[in-house]
Every structure is written in C-alpha cells, then in structure tokens.
Short mmCIF file of C-alpha atoms in Angstrom, two decimals:
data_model
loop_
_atom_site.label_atom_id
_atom_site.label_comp_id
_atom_site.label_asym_id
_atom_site.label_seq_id
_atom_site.Cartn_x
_atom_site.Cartn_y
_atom_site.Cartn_z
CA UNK A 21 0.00 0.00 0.00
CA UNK A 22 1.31 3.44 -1.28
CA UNK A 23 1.00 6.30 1.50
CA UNK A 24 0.00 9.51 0.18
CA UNK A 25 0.86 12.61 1.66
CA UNK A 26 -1.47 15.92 1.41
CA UNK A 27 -0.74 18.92 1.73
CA UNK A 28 -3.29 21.82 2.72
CA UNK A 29 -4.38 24.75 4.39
CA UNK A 30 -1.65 25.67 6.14
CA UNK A 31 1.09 22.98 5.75
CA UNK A 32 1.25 23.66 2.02
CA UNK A 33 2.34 27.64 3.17
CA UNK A 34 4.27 26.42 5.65
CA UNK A 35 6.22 24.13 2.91
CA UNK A 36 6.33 26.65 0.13
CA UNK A 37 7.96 29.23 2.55
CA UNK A 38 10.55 27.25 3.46
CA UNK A 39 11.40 26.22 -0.35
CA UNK A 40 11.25 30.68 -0.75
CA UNK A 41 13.87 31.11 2.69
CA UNK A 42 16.12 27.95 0.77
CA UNK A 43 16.23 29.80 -2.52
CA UNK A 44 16.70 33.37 -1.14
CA UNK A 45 19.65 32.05 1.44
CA UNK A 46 21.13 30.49 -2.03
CA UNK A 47 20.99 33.69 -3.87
CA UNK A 48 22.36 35.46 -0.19
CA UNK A 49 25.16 33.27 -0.36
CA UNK A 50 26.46 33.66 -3.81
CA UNK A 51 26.51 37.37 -3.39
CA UNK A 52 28.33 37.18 -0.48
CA UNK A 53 30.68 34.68 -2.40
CA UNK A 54 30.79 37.64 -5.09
CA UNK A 55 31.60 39.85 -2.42
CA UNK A 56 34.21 38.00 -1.19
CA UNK A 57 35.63 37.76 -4.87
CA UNK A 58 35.58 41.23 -5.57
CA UNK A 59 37.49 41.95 -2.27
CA UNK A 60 40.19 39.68 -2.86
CA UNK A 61 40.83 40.41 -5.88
CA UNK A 62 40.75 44.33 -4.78
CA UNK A 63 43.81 43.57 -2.32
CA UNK A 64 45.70 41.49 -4.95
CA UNK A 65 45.40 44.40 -7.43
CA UNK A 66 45.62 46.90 -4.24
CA UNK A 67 49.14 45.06 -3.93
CA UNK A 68 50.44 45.64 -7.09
CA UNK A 69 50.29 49.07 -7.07
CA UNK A 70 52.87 49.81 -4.87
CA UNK A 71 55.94 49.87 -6.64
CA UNK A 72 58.13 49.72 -3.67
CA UNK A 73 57.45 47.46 -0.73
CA UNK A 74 60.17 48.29 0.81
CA UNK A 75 58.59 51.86 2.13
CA UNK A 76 57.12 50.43 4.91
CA UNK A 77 59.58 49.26 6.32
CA UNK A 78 62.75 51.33 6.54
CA UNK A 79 64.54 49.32 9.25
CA UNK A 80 64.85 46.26 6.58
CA UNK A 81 66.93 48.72 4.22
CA UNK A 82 69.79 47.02 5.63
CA UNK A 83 70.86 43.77 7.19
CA UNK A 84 74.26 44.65 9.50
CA UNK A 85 74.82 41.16 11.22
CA UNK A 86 77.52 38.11 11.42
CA UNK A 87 80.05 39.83 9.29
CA UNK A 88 77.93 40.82 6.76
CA UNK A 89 76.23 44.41 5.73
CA UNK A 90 74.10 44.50 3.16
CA UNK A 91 71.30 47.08 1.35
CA UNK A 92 68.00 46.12 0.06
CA UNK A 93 66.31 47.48 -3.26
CA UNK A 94 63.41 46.48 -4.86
CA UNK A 95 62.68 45.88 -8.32
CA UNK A 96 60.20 44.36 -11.07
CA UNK A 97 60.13 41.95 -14.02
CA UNK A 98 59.84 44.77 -16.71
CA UNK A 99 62.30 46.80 -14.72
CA UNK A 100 65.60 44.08 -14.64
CA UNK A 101 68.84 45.53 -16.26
CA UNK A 102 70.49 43.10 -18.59
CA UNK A 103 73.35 42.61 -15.97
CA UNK A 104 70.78 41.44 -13.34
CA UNK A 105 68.93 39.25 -15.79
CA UNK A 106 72.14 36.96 -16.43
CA UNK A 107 72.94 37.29 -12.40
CA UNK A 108 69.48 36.20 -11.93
CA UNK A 109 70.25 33.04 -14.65
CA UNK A 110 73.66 32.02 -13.13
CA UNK A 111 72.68 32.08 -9.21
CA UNK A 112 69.45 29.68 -10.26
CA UNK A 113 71.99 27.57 -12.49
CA UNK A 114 74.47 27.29 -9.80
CA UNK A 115 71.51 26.66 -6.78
CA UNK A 116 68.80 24.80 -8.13
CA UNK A 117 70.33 22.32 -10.87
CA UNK A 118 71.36 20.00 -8.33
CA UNK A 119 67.59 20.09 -6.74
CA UNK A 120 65.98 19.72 -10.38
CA UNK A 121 68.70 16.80 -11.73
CA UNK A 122 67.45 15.92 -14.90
CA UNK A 123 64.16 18.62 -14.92
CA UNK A 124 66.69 21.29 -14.98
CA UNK A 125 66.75 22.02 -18.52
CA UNK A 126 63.12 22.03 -19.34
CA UNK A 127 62.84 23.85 -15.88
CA UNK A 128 65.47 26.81 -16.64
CA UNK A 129 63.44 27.75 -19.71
CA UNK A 130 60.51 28.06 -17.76
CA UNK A 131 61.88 30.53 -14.83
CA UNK A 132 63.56 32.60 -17.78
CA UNK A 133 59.95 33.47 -18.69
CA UNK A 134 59.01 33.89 -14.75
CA UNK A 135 62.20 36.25 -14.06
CA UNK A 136 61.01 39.01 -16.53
CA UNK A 137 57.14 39.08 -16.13
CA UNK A 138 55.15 41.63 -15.30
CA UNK A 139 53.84 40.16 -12.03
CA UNK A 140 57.49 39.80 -10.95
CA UNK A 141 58.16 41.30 -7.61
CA UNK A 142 61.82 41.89 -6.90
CA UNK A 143 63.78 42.52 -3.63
CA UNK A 144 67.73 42.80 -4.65
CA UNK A 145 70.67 42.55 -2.26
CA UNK A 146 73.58 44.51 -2.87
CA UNK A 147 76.72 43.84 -0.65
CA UNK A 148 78.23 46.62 1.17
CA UNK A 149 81.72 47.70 1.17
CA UNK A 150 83.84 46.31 -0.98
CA UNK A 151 85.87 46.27 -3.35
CA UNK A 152 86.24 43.77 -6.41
CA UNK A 153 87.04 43.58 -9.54
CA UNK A 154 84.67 42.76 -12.43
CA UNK A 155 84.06 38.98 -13.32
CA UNK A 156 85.88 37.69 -9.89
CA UNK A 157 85.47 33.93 -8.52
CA UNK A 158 82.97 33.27 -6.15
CA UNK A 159 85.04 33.94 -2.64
CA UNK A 160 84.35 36.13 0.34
CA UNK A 161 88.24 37.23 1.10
CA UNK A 162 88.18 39.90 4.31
CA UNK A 163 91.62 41.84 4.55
CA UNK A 164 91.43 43.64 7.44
CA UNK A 165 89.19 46.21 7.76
CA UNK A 166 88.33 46.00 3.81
CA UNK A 167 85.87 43.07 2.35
CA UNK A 168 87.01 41.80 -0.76
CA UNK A 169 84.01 40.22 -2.58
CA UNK A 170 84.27 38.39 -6.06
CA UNK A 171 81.17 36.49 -6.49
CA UNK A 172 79.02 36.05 -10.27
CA UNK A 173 78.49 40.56 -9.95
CA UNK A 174 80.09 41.51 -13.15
CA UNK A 175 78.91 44.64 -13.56
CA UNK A 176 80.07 48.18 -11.25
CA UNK A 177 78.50 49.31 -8.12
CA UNK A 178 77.83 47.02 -5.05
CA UNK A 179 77.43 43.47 -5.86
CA UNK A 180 74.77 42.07 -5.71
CA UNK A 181 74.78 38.49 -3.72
CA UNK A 182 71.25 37.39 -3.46
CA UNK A 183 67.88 37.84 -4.73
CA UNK A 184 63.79 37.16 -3.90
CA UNK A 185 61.34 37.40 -6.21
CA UNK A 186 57.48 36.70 -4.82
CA UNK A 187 53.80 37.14 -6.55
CA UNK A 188 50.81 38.19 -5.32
CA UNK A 189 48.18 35.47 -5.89
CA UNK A 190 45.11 33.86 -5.07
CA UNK A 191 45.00 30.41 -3.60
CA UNK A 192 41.85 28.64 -2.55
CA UNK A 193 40.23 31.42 -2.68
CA UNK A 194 42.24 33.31 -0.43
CA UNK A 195 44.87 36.00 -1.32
CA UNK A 196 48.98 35.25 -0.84
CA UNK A 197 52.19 36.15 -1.29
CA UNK A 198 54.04 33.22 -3.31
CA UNK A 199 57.88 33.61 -2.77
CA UNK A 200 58.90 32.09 -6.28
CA UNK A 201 62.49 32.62 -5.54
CA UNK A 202 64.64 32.96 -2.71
CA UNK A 203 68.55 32.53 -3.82
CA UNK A 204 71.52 33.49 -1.73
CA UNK A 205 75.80 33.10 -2.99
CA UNK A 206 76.71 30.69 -1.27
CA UNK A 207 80.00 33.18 -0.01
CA UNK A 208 76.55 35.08 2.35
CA UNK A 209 74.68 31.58 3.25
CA UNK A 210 74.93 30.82 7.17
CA UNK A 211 74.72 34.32 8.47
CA UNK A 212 70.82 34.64 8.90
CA UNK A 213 70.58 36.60 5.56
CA UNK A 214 67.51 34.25 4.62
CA UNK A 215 65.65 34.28 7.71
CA UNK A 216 65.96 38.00 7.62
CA UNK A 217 64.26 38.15 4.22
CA UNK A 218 61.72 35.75 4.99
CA UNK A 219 60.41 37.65 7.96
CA UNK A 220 60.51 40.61 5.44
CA UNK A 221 58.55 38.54 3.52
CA UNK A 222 56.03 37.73 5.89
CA UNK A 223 55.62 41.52 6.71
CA UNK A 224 55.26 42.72 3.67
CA UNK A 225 52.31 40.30 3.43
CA UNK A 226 50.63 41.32 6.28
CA UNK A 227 50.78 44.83 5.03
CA UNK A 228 48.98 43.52 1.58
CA UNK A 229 46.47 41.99 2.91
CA UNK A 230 47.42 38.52 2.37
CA UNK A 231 46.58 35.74 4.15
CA UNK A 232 49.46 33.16 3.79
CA UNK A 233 52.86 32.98 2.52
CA UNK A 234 53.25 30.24 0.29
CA UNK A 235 56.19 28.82 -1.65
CA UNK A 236 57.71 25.87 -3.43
CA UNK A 237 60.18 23.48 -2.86
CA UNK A 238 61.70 20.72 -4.35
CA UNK A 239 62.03 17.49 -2.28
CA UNK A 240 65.71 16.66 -3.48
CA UNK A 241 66.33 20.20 -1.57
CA UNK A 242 66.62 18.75 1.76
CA UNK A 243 68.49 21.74 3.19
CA UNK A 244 65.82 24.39 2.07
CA UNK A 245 63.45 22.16 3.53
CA UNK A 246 64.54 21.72 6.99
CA UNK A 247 65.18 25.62 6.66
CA UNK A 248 61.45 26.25 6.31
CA UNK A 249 60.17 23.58 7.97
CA UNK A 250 61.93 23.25 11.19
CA UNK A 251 63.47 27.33 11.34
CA UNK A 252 60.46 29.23 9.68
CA UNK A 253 58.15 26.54 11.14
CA UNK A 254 56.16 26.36 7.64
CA UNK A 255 53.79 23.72 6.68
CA UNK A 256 53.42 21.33 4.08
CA UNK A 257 50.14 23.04 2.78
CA UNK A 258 46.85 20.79 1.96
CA UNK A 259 47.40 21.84 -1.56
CA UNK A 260 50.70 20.27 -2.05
CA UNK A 261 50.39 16.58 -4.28
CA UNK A 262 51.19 14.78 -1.22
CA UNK A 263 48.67 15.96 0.69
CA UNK A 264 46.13 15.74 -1.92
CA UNK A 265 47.05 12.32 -3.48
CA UNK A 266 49.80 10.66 -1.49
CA UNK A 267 49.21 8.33 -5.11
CA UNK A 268 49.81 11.08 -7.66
CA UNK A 269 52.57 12.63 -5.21
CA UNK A 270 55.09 9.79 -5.58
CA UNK A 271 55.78 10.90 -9.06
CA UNK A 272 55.84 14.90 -7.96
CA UNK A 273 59.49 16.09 -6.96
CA UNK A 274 58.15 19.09 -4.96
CA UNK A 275 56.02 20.09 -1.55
CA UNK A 276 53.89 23.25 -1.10
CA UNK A 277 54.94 24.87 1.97
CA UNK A 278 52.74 27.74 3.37
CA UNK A 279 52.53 29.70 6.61
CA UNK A 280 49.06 30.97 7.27
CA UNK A 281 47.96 34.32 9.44
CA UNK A 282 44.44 33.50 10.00
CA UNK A 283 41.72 30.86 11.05
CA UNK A 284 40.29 30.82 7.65
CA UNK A 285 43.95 30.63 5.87
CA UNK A 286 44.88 27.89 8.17
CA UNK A 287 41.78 26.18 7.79
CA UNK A 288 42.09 25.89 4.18
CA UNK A 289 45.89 26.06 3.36
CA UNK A 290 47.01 23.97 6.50
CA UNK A 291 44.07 21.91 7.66
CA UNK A 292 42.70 21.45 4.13
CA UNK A 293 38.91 21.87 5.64
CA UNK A 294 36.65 24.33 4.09
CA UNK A 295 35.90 27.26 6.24
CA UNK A 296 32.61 28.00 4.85
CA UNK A 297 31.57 24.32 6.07
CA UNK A 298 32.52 24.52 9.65
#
C-alpha cells in the first residue's frame, strides 16, 4: 500500500515558505561569495600598485649582522637591467640544478619566462663595502678592515649576492604572497641573511592583505626544507600533491609549503577543511 501525503491549508504555506527562505539564502550566499571575490581580488590588485614594498619598512633597508652588511632594493620583471637578468640566470643555475637533476633544462626555460614578467616582484641585495674587480670567482676574502668580494656581480656598483622574487596570488580562494624565488651566494649563506628576508617577507604580506605565505620546494632540496620547515616553522600546505594524493605525489618532486595568518587561511591552506563548512 502506497501512502499519500497531502498537503493543505496551512502545511502547504508552511512548505512553500521554506522552499522561498532555501532559494533566497542560495541567492544570499552567492553574493556574499561575489563579495568576497571582488574583495580579494581588490587587495591582490591593491598590492600591485605599490611599486616599492620596501617603504614600509625602513629598518629592513639594511641587514648589519655576522660579518655581513648588506642594502636592500626592490625591483620588477619589466624593470631588470640586462646585468641582473644573467645574475638572476647564473645564481638559479648554480643553486637549483642539483635540486631539479634531470628537470633542470626544461625547468630553466621556464623561470627565464618567470624572471622578466610583469607580475614579478623583486627585492635585490647589494653587498656593502667592498671592493672587487669585475668577473671575480665566487670567494668572500676579508683583509682587514676592507671586504674583498668576487662572487658572479660583473657589472660596477655594489654586488649584488642574493635575490627574492614573490607574486601576489590567489590560492583557494584566499589571497597570498608566493615567494617564487629565494637565492643566496653561497660566499653570504649561514649568516641569517635568509631568515631576515623571509620575515621581510612575511611583513610585507601582512601589510597587503594577504593571508598566507606560500612557496615551493623541491624534495631533493633537503636543506631548504629543513630551513622552512623546522626554522620558519612552515607547513606542508593541503594543496601540495602529497597531501592531496599521497598516489599522484610519488611521481611529484616538490612540496607546497605555506605559513598561514588567519583561522580561515589555516583552515584551508594547512588543515585542508573548508571554512565555509565549519
């Protein structure tokens, strides 16, 4: 026996109000989703129009510790002098070849095209006070009172001895800072150059807006690994392959790592649960 239900009178309004409240709340929630859109990609673009990130925060100019003095500039993509594109080229040759192995090739071609575009956000350090000759050898000689620095600088002025370049992006929904490159000589490695510039970093991000700092790195690269795992306290995010498909990851060479500022950031970048759902 089939039970048929009937509804009248009163049950019927009752019903069709609540099927009204479900669509409404539907059409509530995708314009706050729109919202939400709009306002992320507001401080994304908001971001980008600062041309120098390195105005709000003076005391970052320069890094004076462990022997070394250095100044910060920043820079862009569109803005690189030919001199700093094939510094750029020879400090990612000499640093990440090893990490890539047999990738490197195809790899190099493709951070050629990252190093100039538009997006690019520079920060350039230039080592202070010395005195080298063009087209030296990669050494850090000090003489006294005088630093003698011949590293891959072949051009005049200071020399420059490392480099960052980061995006501003949007991840899950959520906007970031995405440090594409972080490359020190290896004559200023060991004297807290990169923590210093990662704190930067996370600063600048906070400024922005952003809600995470994000970054690659490839597994091979067990030293910058432990550096941002273990010293930066960074997370594998719930983006990277082997958090998404331990499966598909076995055939990835490289982990997301991210360090969230918020509950929402860490619920999605970290925790991989979405916020909206909790």
């Amino acid at each position: 026996m089939g039970i048929q239900t009937t509804l009248h009178g009163s049950g019927l309004s009752s019903f069709m109000e609540r099927k009204k409240l479900t669509g409404k709340e539907k059409k509530l929630k995708r314009k706050e989703e729109l919202m939400k859109k709009k306002a992320v990609d507001e401080a994304v673009k908001a971001a980008y129009t600062k041309q120098d990130h390195l105005v709000d925060f003076p005391a970052f100019r320069n890094y004076d510790r462990n022997g070394l003095a250095v100044r910060l500039e920043s820079s862009s993509g569109e803005h690189l002098s030919g001199s700093l594109k094939q510094y750029i080229q020879e400090l990612l040759k000499i640093n990440m070849e090893g990490p890539y192995g047999p990738d490197w090739s195809a790899e190099e071609k493709v951070k050629r095209r990252e190093m100039v575009a538009v997006e690019a956000c520079y920060i350039i350090v230039r080592k202070l006070n010395t005195n080298c000759p063009k087209g030296g050898s990669q050494i850090d000689v000090v003489k006294g009172q005088q630093n003698s620095h011949c590293g891959l600088w072949r051009d005049v002025g200071d020399p420059v001895v490392a480099f960052v370049q980061y995006r501003f992006l949007v991840e899950e929904e959520l906007p970031v800072l995405y440090v594409y490159e972080l490359q020190l000589e290896q004559c200023v490695q060991g004297r807290g150059l990169g923590k210093f510039l990662m704190q930067l970093l996370e600063l600048i991000a906070h400024r922005n807006n952003m809600k995470s700092v994000m970054l690659t790195v490839q597994k091979r690269n067990t030293l910058a690994m432990n550096f941002y795992i273990r010293k930066l306290r960074y997370t594998i995010s719930s983006v990277s392959p082997s958090r998404v498909d331990p499966v598909i990851a076995a055939d990835k060479n490289y982990e997301i790592l991210c360090k969230a500022f918020d509950p929402e950031a860490k619920s999605k970048l970290e925790e991989g649960v979405d916020f909206r759902t909790e």
